[in-house]
Short mmCIF file of C-alpha atoms in Angstrom, two decimals:
data_model
loop_
_atom_site.label_atom_id
_atom_site.label_comp_id
_atom_site.label_asym_id
_atom_site.label_seq_id
_atom_site.Cartn_x
_atom_site.Cartn_y
_atom_site.Cartn_z
CA MET A 19 0.00 0.00 0.00
CA ASN A 20 1.40 3.43 -0.91
CA LYS A 21 1.80 6.42 1.34
CA SER A 22 -1.21 8.45 0.22
CA ALA A 23 -3.49 5.48 0.73
CA ASN A 24 -2.07 5.10 4.21
CA ALA A 25 -2.70 8.77 4.90
CA SER A 26 -6.31 8.52 3.84
CA ARG A 27 -6.77 5.49 6.09
CA LEU A 28 -5.26 7.43 8.93
CA THR A 29 -7.85 10.17 8.69
CA ARG A 30 -10.61 7.62 9.04
CA VAL A 31 -9.27 6.21 12.27
CA ASN A 32 -11.10 7.66 15.21
CA ALA A 33 -10.11 6.75 18.73
CA PHE A 34 -13.59 7.48 20.05
CA PRO A 35 -15.84 5.69 17.68
CA GLN A 36 -19.18 6.38 19.32
CA GLU A 37 -20.50 8.04 16.16
CA ALA A 38 -19.67 4.99 14.10
CA ALA A 39 -21.71 2.71 16.28
CA THR A 40 -24.57 2.55 13.80
CA ASP A 41 -22.43 1.72 10.76
CA HIS A 42 -23.13 -1.96 10.81
CA GLY A 43 -26.58 -3.03 11.83
CA SER A 44 -28.33 -2.21 15.05
CA LEU A 45 -26.45 -2.58 18.29
CA ALA A 46 -27.71 -3.40 21.72
CA PRO A 47 -27.46 -0.26 23.86
CA ALA A 48 -25.46 -0.13 27.09
CA LYS A 49 -26.73 -2.12 30.04
CA PRO A 50 -27.71 -0.40 33.29
CA ALA A 51 -24.61 -1.97 34.89
CA ASP A 52 -22.46 -0.31 32.20
CA HIS A 53 -23.90 3.10 33.03
CA ARG A 54 -23.35 2.53 36.73
CA LEU A 55 -19.73 1.55 36.19
CA VAL A 56 -19.09 4.55 33.94
CA ALA A 57 -20.71 6.87 36.49
CA ARG A 58 -18.34 5.56 39.17
CA LEU A 59 -15.38 6.00 36.85
CA ARG A 60 -16.38 9.57 36.04
CA ALA A 61 -16.53 10.22 39.77
CA GLY A 62 -12.92 9.08 40.03
CA ASP A 63 -13.63 5.78 41.80
CA GLU A 64 -10.42 3.76 41.54
CA SER A 65 -12.05 0.47 42.49
CA ALA A 66 -14.26 0.93 39.42
CA LEU A 67 -11.13 1.16 37.30
CA THR A 68 -9.87 -2.10 38.80
CA GLU A 69 -13.21 -3.72 38.04
CA LEU A 70 -13.18 -2.45 34.47
CA VAL A 71 -9.67 -3.72 33.79
CA ARG A 72 -10.38 -7.06 35.44
CA ARG A 73 -13.50 -7.48 33.37
CA TYR A 74 -12.14 -6.66 29.93
CA HIS A 75 -8.36 -6.98 29.94
CA ALA A 76 -8.26 -10.62 28.81
CA THR A 77 -10.77 -9.91 26.03
CA LEU A 78 -8.76 -6.95 24.79
CA LEU A 79 -5.55 -8.90 24.82
CA ARG A 80 -7.13 -11.74 22.89
CA ILE A 81 -8.50 -9.39 20.23
CA ALA A 82 -5.24 -7.43 20.05
CA GLN A 83 -3.34 -10.62 19.43
CA VAL A 84 -5.66 -11.43 16.57
CA LEU A 85 -5.15 -8.04 14.97
CA LEU A 86 -1.49 -7.32 15.61
CA PRO A 87 1.70 -9.04 14.47
CA ASN A 88 2.99 -10.11 17.88
CA ARG A 89 2.30 -10.35 21.58
CA ALA A 90 4.56 -7.45 22.62
CA ILE A 91 2.82 -5.02 20.27
CA ALA A 92 -0.56 -6.39 21.33
CA GLU A 93 0.23 -5.65 24.98
CA GLU A 94 1.38 -2.13 24.17
CA VAL A 95 -1.78 -1.44 22.19
CA VAL A 96 -3.94 -2.73 25.04
CA GLN A 97 -2.20 -0.34 27.46
CA ASP A 98 -2.69 2.47 24.97
CA THR A 99 -6.36 1.46 24.69
CA TRP A 100 -6.89 1.71 28.44
CA ALA A 101 -5.55 5.25 28.40
CA CYS A 102 -7.90 6.11 25.53
CA VAL A 103 -10.82 4.54 27.38
CA VAL A 104 -10.13 6.75 30.39
CA GLU A 105 -9.76 9.84 28.23
CA GLY A 106 -12.96 9.02 26.39
CA LEU A 107 -15.13 8.27 29.44
CA ASP A 108 -16.98 11.56 29.14
CA SER A 109 -17.88 10.79 25.55
CA PHE A 110 -19.44 7.41 26.31
CA GLU A 111 -23.13 7.81 25.53
CA GLY A 112 -24.27 4.25 25.96
CA ARG A 113 -25.39 3.70 22.40
CA SER A 114 -23.55 0.40 22.47
CA THR A 115 -22.49 -1.76 25.39
CA LEU A 116 -19.39 -0.77 27.27
CA LYS A 117 -17.65 -3.89 25.99
CA THR A 118 -18.33 -3.02 22.34
CA TRP A 119 -17.27 0.56 22.89
CA ILE A 120 -13.98 -0.50 24.44
CA CYS A 121 -13.39 -3.13 21.77
CA ARG A 122 -13.88 -0.52 19.08
CA ILE A 123 -11.38 1.78 20.71
CA LEU A 124 -8.97 -1.13 20.70
CA THR A 125 -9.47 -1.86 17.00
CA ASN A 126 -8.97 1.79 16.17
CA ARG A 127 -5.78 1.94 18.22
CA ALA A 128 -4.63 -1.25 16.52
CA LYS A 129 -5.28 0.26 13.09
CA THR A 130 -3.34 3.37 13.98
CA ARG A 131 -0.49 1.22 15.20
CA LEU A 132 -0.47 -0.91 12.07
CA ILE A 133 -0.38 2.18 9.89
CA ARG A 134 2.49 3.55 11.90
CA GLU A 135 4.34 0.33 11.34
CA ALA A 136 3.30 0.41 7.68
CA ARG A 137 1.56 -2.91 8.15
CA SER A 138 -2.02 -2.21 7.23
CA VAL A 139 -1.96 -5.58 5.46
CA SER A 140 -3.56 -7.62 8.17
CA PHE A 141 -6.60 -5.34 8.38
CA SER A 142 -7.23 -5.20 4.67
CA ALA A 143 -7.07 -8.99 4.87
CA LEU A 144 -10.39 -8.86 6.73
CA ARG A 145 -11.94 -9.47 3.38
CA ASP A 146 -11.52 -13.16 2.81
CA SER A 147 -9.32 -13.91 -0.16
CA ASP A 148 -10.51 -17.33 -1.22
CA SER A 149 -14.06 -17.02 -2.43
CA ASP A 150 -14.31 -20.72 -3.33
CA GLU A 151 -13.55 -22.11 0.09
CA VAL A 152 -16.06 -24.81 1.04
CA ALA A 153 -17.01 -26.32 4.38
CA VAL A 154 -16.17 -29.90 3.45
CA ASP A 155 -13.83 -31.32 0.81
CA PRO A 156 -16.07 -31.76 -2.28
CA ASP A 157 -14.51 -35.19 -2.89
CA ARG A 158 -16.34 -36.47 0.15
CA PHE A 159 -19.69 -36.08 -1.62
CA SER A 160 -21.03 -38.10 -4.50
CA SER A 161 -22.23 -36.33 -7.63
CA ASP A 162 -25.77 -36.01 -6.24
CA GLY A 163 -24.43 -34.17 -3.18
CA ARG A 164 -24.86 -37.01 -0.68
CA TRP A 165 -22.06 -38.04 1.62
CA ALA A 166 -19.75 -40.51 -0.14
CA GLU A 167 -17.38 -40.50 2.81
CA ALA A 168 -19.47 -39.64 5.85
CA PRO A 169 -18.18 -37.37 8.61
CA ARG A 170 -16.08 -39.50 10.90
CA ARG A 171 -17.76 -39.81 14.25
CA TRP A 172 -16.08 -38.98 17.44
CA ASN A 173 -18.12 -39.70 20.44
CA HIS A 174 -18.32 -36.61 22.57
CA ASN A 175 -21.08 -37.99 24.76
CA THR A 176 -19.23 -40.95 26.22
CA PRO A 177 -18.09 -41.49 29.81
CA GLU A 178 -14.64 -40.26 28.67
CA LYS A 179 -16.27 -36.96 27.84
CA LEU A 180 -13.89 -34.86 29.93
CA VAL A 181 -10.78 -36.44 28.45
CA MET A 182 -12.24 -35.90 25.00
CA GLU A 183 -13.04 -32.27 25.72
CA LYS A 184 -9.56 -31.58 26.99
CA GLU A 185 -8.04 -33.19 23.94
CA ALA A 186 -10.37 -31.28 21.64
CA MET A 187 -9.69 -28.00 23.43
CA GLY A 188 -5.95 -28.35 22.86
CA CYS A 189 -6.51 -29.14 19.22
CA LEU A 190 -8.90 -26.20 18.81
CA GLY A 191 -6.43 -23.79 20.36
CA ARG A 192 -3.75 -24.79 17.87
CA ALA A 193 -6.14 -24.87 14.91
CA LEU A 194 -7.45 -21.42 15.81
CA GLU A 195 -3.91 -20.04 15.64
CA GLU A 196 -3.57 -21.45 12.17
CA LEU A 197 -6.77 -19.96 10.73
CA PRO A 198 -6.38 -17.18 8.16
CA ALA A 199 -6.32 -13.84 10.03
CA ALA A 200 -9.81 -12.73 9.05
CA GLN A 201 -11.43 -16.02 10.04
CA ARG A 202 -9.47 -16.12 13.27
CA ALA A 203 -10.60 -12.60 14.15
CA VAL A 204 -14.27 -13.38 13.60
CA VAL A 205 -14.25 -16.80 15.32
CA THR A 206 -12.35 -15.35 18.28
CA LEU A 207 -14.79 -12.50 18.77
CA ARG A 208 -18.01 -14.36 18.03
CA ASP A 209 -17.33 -17.79 19.53
CA VAL A 210 -14.48 -17.48 22.00
CA GLU A 211 -15.44 -14.06 23.35
CA GLY A 212 -19.16 -14.50 22.77
CA LEU A 213 -19.84 -11.12 21.19
CA GLU A 214 -23.15 -10.74 19.33
CA SER A 215 -22.65 -10.88 15.56
CA GLU A 216 -23.62 -7.18 15.24
CA GLU A 217 -20.92 -6.37 17.75
CA VAL A 218 -18.35 -8.39 15.83
CA CYS A 219 -19.18 -6.43 12.66
CA ASN A 220 -18.96 -3.21 14.55
CA VAL A 221 -15.65 -3.99 16.22
CA LEU A 222 -13.98 -5.21 13.05
CA GLY A 223 -15.70 -2.77 10.72
CA ILE A 224 -17.00 -5.46 8.40
CA GLY A 225 -20.45 -6.18 6.98
CA GLU A 226 -22.94 -8.75 8.25
CA THR A 227 -22.62 -11.10 5.25
CA ASN A 228 -18.85 -11.04 5.29
CA GLN A 229 -18.87 -11.73 9.01
CA ARG A 230 -21.07 -14.79 8.57
CA VAL A 231 -19.00 -16.16 5.67
CA LEU A 232 -15.80 -15.80 7.68
CA LEU A 233 -17.40 -17.39 10.72
CA HIS A 234 -18.67 -20.29 8.64
CA ARG A 235 -15.33 -20.94 6.99
CA GLY A 236 -13.46 -20.62 10.24
CA ARG A 237 -15.73 -23.03 12.08
CA SER A 238 -15.67 -25.47 9.17
CA ARG A 239 -11.87 -25.49 9.19
CA LEU A 240 -11.85 -26.09 12.91
CA ARG A 241 -14.21 -29.02 12.52
CA ARG A 242 -11.91 -30.51 9.90
CA ALA A 243 -8.99 -30.11 12.29
CA LEU A 244 -10.95 -31.84 15.05
CA GLU A 245 -11.99 -34.65 12.75
CA GLU A 246 -8.40 -35.30 11.76
CA HIS A 247 -7.09 -35.01 15.28
CA LEU A 248 -9.73 -36.93 17.19
CA ILE A 249 -9.95 -39.76 14.70
CA GLY A 250 -6.20 -39.76 14.25
CA VAL A 251 -6.14 -40.02 10.48
CA MET B 3 -34.66 -31.87 -1.30
CA LEU B 4 -31.59 -30.26 0.21
CA SER B 5 -28.39 -32.22 -0.49
CA CYS B 6 -25.91 -33.14 2.24
CA LYS B 7 -23.32 -30.95 0.55
CA ALA B 8 -25.66 -27.96 0.56
CA LEU B 9 -26.51 -28.61 4.19
CA THR B 10 -22.88 -28.36 5.29
CA GLU B 11 -22.86 -24.82 3.86
CA LEU B 12 -26.01 -23.83 5.78
CA VAL B 13 -24.97 -25.10 9.19
CA THR B 14 -23.56 -21.80 10.44
CA ASP B 15 -26.52 -19.76 9.23
CA HIS B 16 -28.79 -22.27 10.92
CA LEU B 17 -26.89 -22.13 14.22
CA GLU B 18 -26.79 -18.33 14.04
CA ARG B 19 -30.56 -18.31 13.44
CA GLU B 20 -30.13 -16.37 10.26
CA LEU B 21 -32.13 -18.63 7.96
CA SER B 22 -35.56 -17.64 6.79
CA ILE B 23 -38.43 -20.03 7.41
CA GLY B 24 -38.15 -21.95 4.10
CA PRO B 25 -34.47 -22.96 4.27
CA ARG B 26 -34.77 -23.48 8.01
CA MET B 27 -37.47 -26.07 7.50
CA SER B 28 -35.45 -27.74 4.73
CA VAL B 29 -32.49 -28.04 7.09
CA SER B 30 -34.63 -29.47 9.91
CA LEU B 31 -36.31 -31.92 7.58
CA HIS B 32 -32.99 -33.08 6.17
CA LEU B 33 -31.49 -33.49 9.63
CA SER B 34 -34.40 -35.59 10.80
CA SER B 35 -33.80 -38.11 8.04
CA CYS B 36 -30.00 -38.10 7.60
CA PRO B 37 -27.83 -39.53 10.41
CA ASP B 38 -24.58 -38.41 8.75
CA CYS B 39 -25.66 -34.80 8.58
CA ARG B 40 -27.03 -35.06 12.09
CA ALA B 41 -23.57 -36.15 13.23
CA TYR B 42 -21.99 -33.30 11.29
CA PHE B 43 -24.38 -30.77 12.80
CA GLY B 44 -23.82 -32.17 16.29
CA GLN B 45 -20.05 -31.84 15.85
CA MET B 46 -20.38 -28.20 14.81
CA LYS B 47 -22.57 -27.44 17.79
CA TRP B 48 -20.14 -29.12 20.15
CA LEU B 49 -17.23 -27.22 18.62
CA VAL B 50 -18.94 -23.87 19.14
CA LYS B 51 -19.71 -24.83 22.74
CA LEU B 52 -16.06 -25.70 23.36
CA LEU B 53 -14.80 -22.47 21.82
CA ARG B 54 -16.99 -20.53 24.22
CA GLN B 55 -15.37 -22.38 27.13
CA MET B 56 -11.83 -21.74 26.00
CA PRO B 57 -9.99 -20.46 29.06
CA ALA B 58 -8.98 -16.82 29.04
CA GLU B 59 -5.70 -15.59 30.35
CA PRO B 60 -6.11 -14.44 33.92
CA ALA B 61 -6.59 -10.71 34.20
CA PRO B 62 -3.78 -8.80 35.88
CA PRO B 63 -4.34 -8.74 39.66
CA LYS B 64 -4.11 -4.98 39.76
CA VAL B 65 -4.25 -1.99 37.50
CA SER B 66 -0.79 -0.87 36.38
CA ASP B 67 0.64 2.11 38.28
CA LYS B 68 0.94 4.01 35.04
CA LEU B 69 -2.75 3.64 34.26
CA LEU B 70 -3.76 4.48 37.81
CA LEU B 71 -1.71 7.68 37.69
CA PHE B 72 -3.19 8.52 34.32
CA PHE B 73 -6.71 7.95 35.70
CA ARG B 74 -6.07 10.25 38.69
CA ARG B 75 -4.73 13.01 36.45
CA TRP B 76 -7.65 12.62 34.08
CA HIS B 77 -10.12 12.85 36.92
CA GLN B 78 -8.46 16.01 38.35
CA ALA B 79 -8.48 17.62 34.92
CA SER B 80 -12.09 16.73 34.23
CA LYS B 81 -13.14 18.05 37.65
CA MET B 82 -11.39 21.32 36.92
CA ALA B 83 -13.01 21.57 33.51
CA ALA B 84 -16.43 20.99 35.08
CA ARG B 85 -15.81 23.68 37.71
CA HIS B 86 -14.75 26.05 34.97
CA ARG B 87 -17.94 25.34 33.04
CA THR B 88 -20.12 26.00 36.07
CA ARG B 89 -18.30 29.25 36.81
CA THR B 90 -18.68 30.45 33.23
CA LEU B 91 -22.39 29.73 33.39
CA GLN B 92 -22.70 31.70 36.63
CA LEU B 93 -20.93 34.68 35.08
CA LEU B 94 -23.22 34.78 32.06
CA PRO B 95 -26.26 37.06 32.24
CA ALA B 96 -29.37 35.04 33.15
CA ASP B 97 -31.01 35.44 29.74
CA ARG B 98 -28.05 33.76 28.05
CA VAL B 99 -27.94 30.69 30.22
#
């Protein structure tokens, strides 16, 4: 990407994205608990700050690691985000939940950081490159679209359930790391962090359809990884 | 009738409750009669459940000193700004407030 394109991206980055909250679908407004916490913060209550950080730090770090090239930069950007959150407290209007608002500040800080490092690549990669990606290898279906090679069963309802879950969890963690960046970002936010799909769109600045396609492809890849791992092919 | 191949592409939309009534019924109908797709669907559901349970890194036990200092300064500054606003309002003639 050339310099002028970078500059134009820079102007669009806003650390306090409240106005942009309606860009992608309708968002759930802030919860009463969010307003209470913000009111305490505005009053200078330091225990409220501790509560805020305890509640969202892990989430922010997880998202930052999805968006940024390495852990050290991710940690710096999270620190930077907390400062921006504090500075922006007076501008929080509660049009989205506190979590979404903070997550959006993080993504905007991450964008700014990537531009500074001339690495806007990973964000533009939020459009998925391979438009032909399918959920299951087409060779596993016969010409009429029925299973030729059925999904291999793993029994996740057996007495060894806990062992199975632990095994699967390890596999999922590794497979998640290996997903293409855009899929990893969406699966992390939607499934691991449990954000509503509107919130995921809002945080990442992507459209509803794109979000669902990325989620679908990401989950499908993870299932393939589980199938291979748990069956031990 | 919906093919198994087509079903595997609709699983996410179905789980996300984004299918309209027609396709949703096709998916349900197919699932009720196809054990392989039922297994596939069950695996996807289980996978999503596991992802949601993935352990997070523990949050830091306390707020960093730097952030705490920043928060105190911000609060002082915002208090001063508020006082300034009130004073300005008091100084304005009543008809302009």
